[in-house]
mmCIF file of C-alpha atoms in Angstrom:
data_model
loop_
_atom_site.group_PDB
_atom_site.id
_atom_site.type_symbol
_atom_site.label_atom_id
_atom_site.label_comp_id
_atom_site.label_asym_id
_atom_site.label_seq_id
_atom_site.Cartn_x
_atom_site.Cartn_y
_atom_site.Cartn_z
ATOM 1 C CA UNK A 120 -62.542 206.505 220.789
ATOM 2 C CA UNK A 121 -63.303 207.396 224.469
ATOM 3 C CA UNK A 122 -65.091 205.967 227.329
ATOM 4 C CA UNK A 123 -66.126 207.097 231.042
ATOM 5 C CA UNK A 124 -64.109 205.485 233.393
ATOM 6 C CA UNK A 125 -67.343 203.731 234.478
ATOM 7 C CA UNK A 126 -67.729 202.263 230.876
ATOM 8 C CA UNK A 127 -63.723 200.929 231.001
ATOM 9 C CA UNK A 128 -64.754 199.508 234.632
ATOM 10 C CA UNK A 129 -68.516 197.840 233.101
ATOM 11 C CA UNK A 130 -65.772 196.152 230.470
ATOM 12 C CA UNK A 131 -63.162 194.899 232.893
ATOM 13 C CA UNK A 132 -65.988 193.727 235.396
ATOM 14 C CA UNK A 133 -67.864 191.903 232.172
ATOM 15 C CA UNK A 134 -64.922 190.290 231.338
ATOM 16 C CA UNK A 135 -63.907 189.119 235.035
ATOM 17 C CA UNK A 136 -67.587 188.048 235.378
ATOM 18 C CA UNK A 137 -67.375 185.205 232.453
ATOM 19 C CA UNK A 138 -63.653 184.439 233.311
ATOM 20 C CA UNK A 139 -62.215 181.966 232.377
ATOM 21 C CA UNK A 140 -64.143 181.939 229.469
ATOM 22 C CA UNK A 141 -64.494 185.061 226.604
ATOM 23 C CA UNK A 142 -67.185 187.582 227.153
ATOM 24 C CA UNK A 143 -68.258 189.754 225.057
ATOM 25 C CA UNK A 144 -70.404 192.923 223.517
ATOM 26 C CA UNK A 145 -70.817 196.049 221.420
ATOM 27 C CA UNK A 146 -70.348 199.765 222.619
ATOM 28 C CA UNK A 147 -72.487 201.895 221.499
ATOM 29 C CA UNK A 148 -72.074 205.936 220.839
ATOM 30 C CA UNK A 149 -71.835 209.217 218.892
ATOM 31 C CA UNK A 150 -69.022 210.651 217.127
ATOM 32 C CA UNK A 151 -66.575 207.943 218.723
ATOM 33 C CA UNK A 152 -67.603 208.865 222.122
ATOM 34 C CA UNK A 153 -69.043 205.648 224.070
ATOM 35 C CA UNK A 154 -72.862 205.996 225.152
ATOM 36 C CA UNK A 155 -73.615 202.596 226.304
ATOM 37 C CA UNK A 156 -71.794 199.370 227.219
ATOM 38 C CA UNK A 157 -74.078 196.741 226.351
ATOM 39 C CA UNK A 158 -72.405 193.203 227.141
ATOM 40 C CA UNK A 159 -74.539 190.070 225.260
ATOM 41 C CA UNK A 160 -73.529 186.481 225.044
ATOM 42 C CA UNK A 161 -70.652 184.488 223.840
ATOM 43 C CA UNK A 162 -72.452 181.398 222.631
ATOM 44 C CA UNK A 163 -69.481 179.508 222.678
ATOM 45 C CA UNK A 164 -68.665 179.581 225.872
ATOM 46 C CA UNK A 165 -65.173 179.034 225.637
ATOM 47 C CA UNK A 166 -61.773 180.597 226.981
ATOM 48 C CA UNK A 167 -60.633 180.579 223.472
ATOM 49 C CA UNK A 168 -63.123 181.536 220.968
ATOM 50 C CA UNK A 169 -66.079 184.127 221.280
ATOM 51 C CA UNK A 170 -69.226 183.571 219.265
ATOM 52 C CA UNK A 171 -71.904 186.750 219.908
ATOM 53 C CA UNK A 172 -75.456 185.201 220.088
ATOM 54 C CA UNK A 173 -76.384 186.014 216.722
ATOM 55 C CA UNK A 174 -80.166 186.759 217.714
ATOM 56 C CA UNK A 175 -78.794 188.736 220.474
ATOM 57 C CA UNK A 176 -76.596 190.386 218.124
ATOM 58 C CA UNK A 177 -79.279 191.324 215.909
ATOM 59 C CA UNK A 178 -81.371 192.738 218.341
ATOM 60 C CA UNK A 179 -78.819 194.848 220.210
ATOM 61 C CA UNK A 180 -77.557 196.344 216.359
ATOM 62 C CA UNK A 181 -81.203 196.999 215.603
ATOM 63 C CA UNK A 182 -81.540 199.161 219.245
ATOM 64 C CA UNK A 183 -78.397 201.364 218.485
ATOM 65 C CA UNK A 184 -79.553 201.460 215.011
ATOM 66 C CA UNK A 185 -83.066 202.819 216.609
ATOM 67 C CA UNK A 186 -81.648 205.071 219.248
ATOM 68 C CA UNK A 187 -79.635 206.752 215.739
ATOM 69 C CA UNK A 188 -76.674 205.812 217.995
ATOM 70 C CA UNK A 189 -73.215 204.281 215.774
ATOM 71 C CA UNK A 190 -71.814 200.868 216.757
ATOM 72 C CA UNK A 191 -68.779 202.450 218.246
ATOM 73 C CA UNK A 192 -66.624 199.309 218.633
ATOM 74 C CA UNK A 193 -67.452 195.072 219.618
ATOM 75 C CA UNK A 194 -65.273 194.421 222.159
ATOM 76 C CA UNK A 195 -64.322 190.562 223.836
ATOM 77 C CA UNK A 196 -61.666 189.863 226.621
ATOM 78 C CA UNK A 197 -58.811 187.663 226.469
ATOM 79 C CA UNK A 198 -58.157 186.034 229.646
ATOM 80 C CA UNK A 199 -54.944 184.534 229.501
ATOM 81 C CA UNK A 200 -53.030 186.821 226.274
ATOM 82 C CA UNK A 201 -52.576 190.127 225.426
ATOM 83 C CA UNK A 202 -55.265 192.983 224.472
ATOM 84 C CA UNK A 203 -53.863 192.090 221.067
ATOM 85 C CA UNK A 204 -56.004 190.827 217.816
ATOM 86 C CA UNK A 205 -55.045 187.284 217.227
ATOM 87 C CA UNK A 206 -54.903 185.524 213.795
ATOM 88 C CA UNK A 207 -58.855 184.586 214.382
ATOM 89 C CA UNK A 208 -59.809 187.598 215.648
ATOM 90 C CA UNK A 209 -58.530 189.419 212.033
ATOM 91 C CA UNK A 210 -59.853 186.207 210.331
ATOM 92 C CA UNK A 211 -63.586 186.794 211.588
ATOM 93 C CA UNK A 212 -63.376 190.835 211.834
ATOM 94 C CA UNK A 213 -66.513 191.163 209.036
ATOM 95 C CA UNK A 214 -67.481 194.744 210.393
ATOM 96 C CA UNK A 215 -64.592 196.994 209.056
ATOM 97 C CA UNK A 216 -66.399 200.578 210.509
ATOM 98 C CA UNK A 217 -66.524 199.618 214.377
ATOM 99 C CA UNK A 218 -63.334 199.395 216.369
ATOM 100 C CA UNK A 219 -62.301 195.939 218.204
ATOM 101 C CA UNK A 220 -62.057 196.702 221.565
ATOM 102 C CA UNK A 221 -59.798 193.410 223.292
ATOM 103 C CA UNK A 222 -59.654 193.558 227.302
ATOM 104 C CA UNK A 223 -56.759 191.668 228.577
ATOM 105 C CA UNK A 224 -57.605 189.860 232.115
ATOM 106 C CA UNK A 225 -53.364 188.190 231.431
ATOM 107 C CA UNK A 226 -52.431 190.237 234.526
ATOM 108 C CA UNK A 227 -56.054 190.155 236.623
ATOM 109 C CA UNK A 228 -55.028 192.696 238.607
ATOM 110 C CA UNK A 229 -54.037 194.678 236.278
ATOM 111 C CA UNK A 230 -56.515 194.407 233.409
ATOM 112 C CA UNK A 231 -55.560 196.099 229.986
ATOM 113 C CA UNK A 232 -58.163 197.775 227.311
ATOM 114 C CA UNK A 233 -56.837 198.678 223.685
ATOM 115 C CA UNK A 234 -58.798 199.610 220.595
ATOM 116 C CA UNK A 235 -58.004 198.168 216.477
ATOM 117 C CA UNK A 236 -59.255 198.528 213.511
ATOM 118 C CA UNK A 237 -58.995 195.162 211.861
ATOM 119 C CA UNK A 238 -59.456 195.276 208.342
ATOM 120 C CA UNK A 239 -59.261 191.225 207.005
ATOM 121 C CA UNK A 240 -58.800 192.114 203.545
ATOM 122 C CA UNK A 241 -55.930 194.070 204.226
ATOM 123 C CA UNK A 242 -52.500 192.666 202.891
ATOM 124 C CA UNK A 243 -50.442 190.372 205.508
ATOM 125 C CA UNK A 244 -49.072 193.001 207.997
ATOM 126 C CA UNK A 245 -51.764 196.030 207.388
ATOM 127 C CA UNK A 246 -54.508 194.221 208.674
ATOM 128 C CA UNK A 247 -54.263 195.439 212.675
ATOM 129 C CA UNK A 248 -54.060 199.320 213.091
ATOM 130 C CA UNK A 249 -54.613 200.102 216.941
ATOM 131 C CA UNK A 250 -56.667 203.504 217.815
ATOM 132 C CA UNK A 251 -56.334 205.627 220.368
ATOM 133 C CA UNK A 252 -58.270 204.435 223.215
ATOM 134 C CA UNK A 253 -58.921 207.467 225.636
ATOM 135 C CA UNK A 254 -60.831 207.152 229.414
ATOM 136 C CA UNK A 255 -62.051 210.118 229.872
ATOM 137 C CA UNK B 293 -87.838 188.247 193.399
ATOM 138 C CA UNK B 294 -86.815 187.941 197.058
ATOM 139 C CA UNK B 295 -86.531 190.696 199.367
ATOM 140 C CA UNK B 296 -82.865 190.808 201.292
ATOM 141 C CA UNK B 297 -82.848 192.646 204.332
ATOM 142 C CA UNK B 298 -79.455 194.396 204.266
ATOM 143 C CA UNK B 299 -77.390 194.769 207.677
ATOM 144 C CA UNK B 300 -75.498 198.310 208.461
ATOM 145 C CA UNK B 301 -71.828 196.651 207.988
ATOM 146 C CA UNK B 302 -72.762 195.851 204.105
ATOM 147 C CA UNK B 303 -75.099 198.708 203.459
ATOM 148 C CA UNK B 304 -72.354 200.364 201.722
ATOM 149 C CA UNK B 305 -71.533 197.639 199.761
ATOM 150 C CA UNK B 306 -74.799 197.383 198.005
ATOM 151 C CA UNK B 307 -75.128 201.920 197.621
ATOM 152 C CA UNK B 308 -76.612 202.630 200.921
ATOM 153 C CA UNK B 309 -79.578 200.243 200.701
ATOM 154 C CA UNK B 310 -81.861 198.888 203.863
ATOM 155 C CA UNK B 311 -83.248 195.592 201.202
ATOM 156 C CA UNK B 312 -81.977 194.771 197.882
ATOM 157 C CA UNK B 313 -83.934 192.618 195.803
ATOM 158 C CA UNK B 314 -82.519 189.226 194.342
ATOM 159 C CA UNK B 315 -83.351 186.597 191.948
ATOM 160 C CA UNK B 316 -83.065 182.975 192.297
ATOM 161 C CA UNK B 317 -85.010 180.262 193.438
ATOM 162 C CA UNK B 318 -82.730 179.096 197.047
ATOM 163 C CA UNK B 319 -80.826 181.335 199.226
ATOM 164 C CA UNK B 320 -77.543 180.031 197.334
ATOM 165 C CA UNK B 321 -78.958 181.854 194.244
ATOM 166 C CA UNK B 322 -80.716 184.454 195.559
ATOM 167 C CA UNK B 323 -77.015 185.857 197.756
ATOM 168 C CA UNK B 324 -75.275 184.411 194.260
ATOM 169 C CA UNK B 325 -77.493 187.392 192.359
ATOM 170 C CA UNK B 326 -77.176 189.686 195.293
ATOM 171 C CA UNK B 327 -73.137 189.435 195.148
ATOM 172 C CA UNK B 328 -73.205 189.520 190.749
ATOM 173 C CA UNK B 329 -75.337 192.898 191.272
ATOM 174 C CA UNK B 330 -72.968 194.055 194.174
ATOM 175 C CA UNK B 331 -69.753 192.855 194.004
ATOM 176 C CA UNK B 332 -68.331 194.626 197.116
ATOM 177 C CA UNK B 333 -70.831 192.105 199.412
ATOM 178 C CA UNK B 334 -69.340 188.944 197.943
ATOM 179 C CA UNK B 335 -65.873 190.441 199.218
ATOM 180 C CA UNK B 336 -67.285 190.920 202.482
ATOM 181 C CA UNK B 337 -69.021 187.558 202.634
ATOM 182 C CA UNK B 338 -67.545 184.850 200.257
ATOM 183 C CA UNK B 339 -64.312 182.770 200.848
ATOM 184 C CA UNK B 340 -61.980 183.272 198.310
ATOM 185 C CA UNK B 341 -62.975 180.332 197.037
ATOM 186 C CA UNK B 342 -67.116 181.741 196.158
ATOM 187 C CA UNK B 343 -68.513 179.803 199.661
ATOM 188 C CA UNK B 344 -70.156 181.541 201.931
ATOM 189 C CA UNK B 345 -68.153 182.360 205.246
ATOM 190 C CA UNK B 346 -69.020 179.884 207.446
ATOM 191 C CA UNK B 347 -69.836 182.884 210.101
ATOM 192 C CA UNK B 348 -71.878 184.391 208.211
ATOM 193 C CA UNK B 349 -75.581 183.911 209.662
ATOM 194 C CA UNK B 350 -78.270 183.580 206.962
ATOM 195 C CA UNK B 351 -82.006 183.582 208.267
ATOM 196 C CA UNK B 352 -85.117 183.159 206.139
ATOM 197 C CA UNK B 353 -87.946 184.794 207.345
ATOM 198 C CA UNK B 354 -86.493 184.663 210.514
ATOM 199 C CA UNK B 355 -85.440 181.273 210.643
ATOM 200 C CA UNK B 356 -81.548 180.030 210.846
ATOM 201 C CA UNK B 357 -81.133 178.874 207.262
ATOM 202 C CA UNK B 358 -78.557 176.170 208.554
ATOM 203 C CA UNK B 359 -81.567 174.550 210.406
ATOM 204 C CA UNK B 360 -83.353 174.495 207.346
ATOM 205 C CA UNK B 361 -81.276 173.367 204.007
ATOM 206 C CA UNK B 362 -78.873 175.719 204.488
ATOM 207 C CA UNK B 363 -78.230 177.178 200.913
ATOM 208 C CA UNK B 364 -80.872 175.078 199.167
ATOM 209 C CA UNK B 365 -83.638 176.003 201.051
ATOM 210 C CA UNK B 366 -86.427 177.405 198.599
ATOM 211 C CA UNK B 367 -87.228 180.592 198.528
ATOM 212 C CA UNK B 368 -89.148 183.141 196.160
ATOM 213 C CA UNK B 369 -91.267 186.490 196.169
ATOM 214 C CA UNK B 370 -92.602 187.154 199.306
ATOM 215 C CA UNK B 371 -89.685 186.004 201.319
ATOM 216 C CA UNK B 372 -87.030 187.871 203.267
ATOM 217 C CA UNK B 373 -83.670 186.838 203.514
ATOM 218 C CA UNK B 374 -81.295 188.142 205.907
ATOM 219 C CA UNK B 375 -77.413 187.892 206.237
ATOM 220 C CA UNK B 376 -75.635 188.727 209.347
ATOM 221 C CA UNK B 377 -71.899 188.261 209.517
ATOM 222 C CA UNK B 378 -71.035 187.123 213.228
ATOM 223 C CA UNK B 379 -68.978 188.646 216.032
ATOM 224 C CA UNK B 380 -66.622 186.366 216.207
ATOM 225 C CA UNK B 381 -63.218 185.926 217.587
ATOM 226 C CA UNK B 382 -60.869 183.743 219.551
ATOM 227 C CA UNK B 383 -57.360 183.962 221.047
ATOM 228 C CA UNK B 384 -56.015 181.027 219.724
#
């Protein structure tokens, strides 16, 4: 997928604005080329676990749905790991078409933004493929 | 019958659909006859063990079904039911 450099920068600056806790949101685009960044709210509210407002949700799916944009990817940060999928994130990955987008505030200087497709009925060790993640 | 509004992510599973329609007299039966006519959406929102996932959001006419009776709430022609798998994730 690819992203402005403004998009990657909306990310990063989502995720350092909910730090310490998970943030999270949906990209929205054509073709696997980012439109929109639209960041919603993790109703948990934790540094370990993100739960998207499912009303939220709803609403911002129906908008990209209206706009005959694609849900691109959902993206969260991780604030003290890797931009890795953990166990959960596979576990709870229900929408097999969008990418995961994970950005890692471990290093906050130097934040890190990867792209997987999580698939959680996959066999043990096919379940994370990563995807080329380009800022263009 | 009861009208279930289908979300992108499982409109595939049920042939491309935007509502299906579903038998059954409480949203247990009702997604119970939705996932015996399309198998592929019990795979995407079942446990192994035939539960629904416990992130997956059902609403009823708009409502959160786990603020009503959860799977036994009553429902029959006229109603909509909706399922939305969450967003979910943690790094633990």
């Amino acid at each position: 997928m690819r992203l402005t450099q403004a998009q990657a920068d909306a990310l990063v600056a989502h995720a350092r604005a909910e730090f310490p806790n998970e943030c999270c949101g949906l990209i929205a685009g054509r073709d696997g080329t980012a439109t929109r960044v639209l960041p919603a709210t993790n109703a948990e509210g934790t540094p370990f676990m993100y739960v998207m407002d499912p009303r939220e949700q709803m609403q911002l799916m129906d908008d990209i749905e209206t706009a005959d944009e694609d849900l691109v990817a959902i993206y969260h940060s991780h604030t003290r790991s890797a931009a890795y999928p953990s166990r959960t994130d596979v576990e709870l990955a229900f929408f097999p078409e969008p990418l995961y987008v994970i950005v890692s505030l471990q290093q906050p200087d130097q934040p890190v933004i990867r792209a997987f497709r999580l698939t959680r009925s996959a066999p043990e060790g096919e379940q994370v493929a990563e995807e080329t993640l380009e800022v263009v | 019958m009861t009208i279930v509004k289908i979300p992108p992510v499982l409109r595939q599973a049920v042939g491309g659909e935007r509502t299906v329609q579903a038998a059954g007299t409480t949203v247990g039966e009702v997604l119970g006859n939705l996932c015996d006519q399309h198998p592929a959406v019990g795979a995407q929102i079942l446990t192994p063990e035939g539960d629904l996932h416990k992130y997956v959001n059902v609403y009823v006419n708009d409502e959160d079904a786990r603020l009503l009776q959860w799977t036994d709430t009553p429902v029959g022609t006229g109603d909509t039911v909706l399922i939305l798998p969450a967003m979910a994730g943690g790094s633990r």
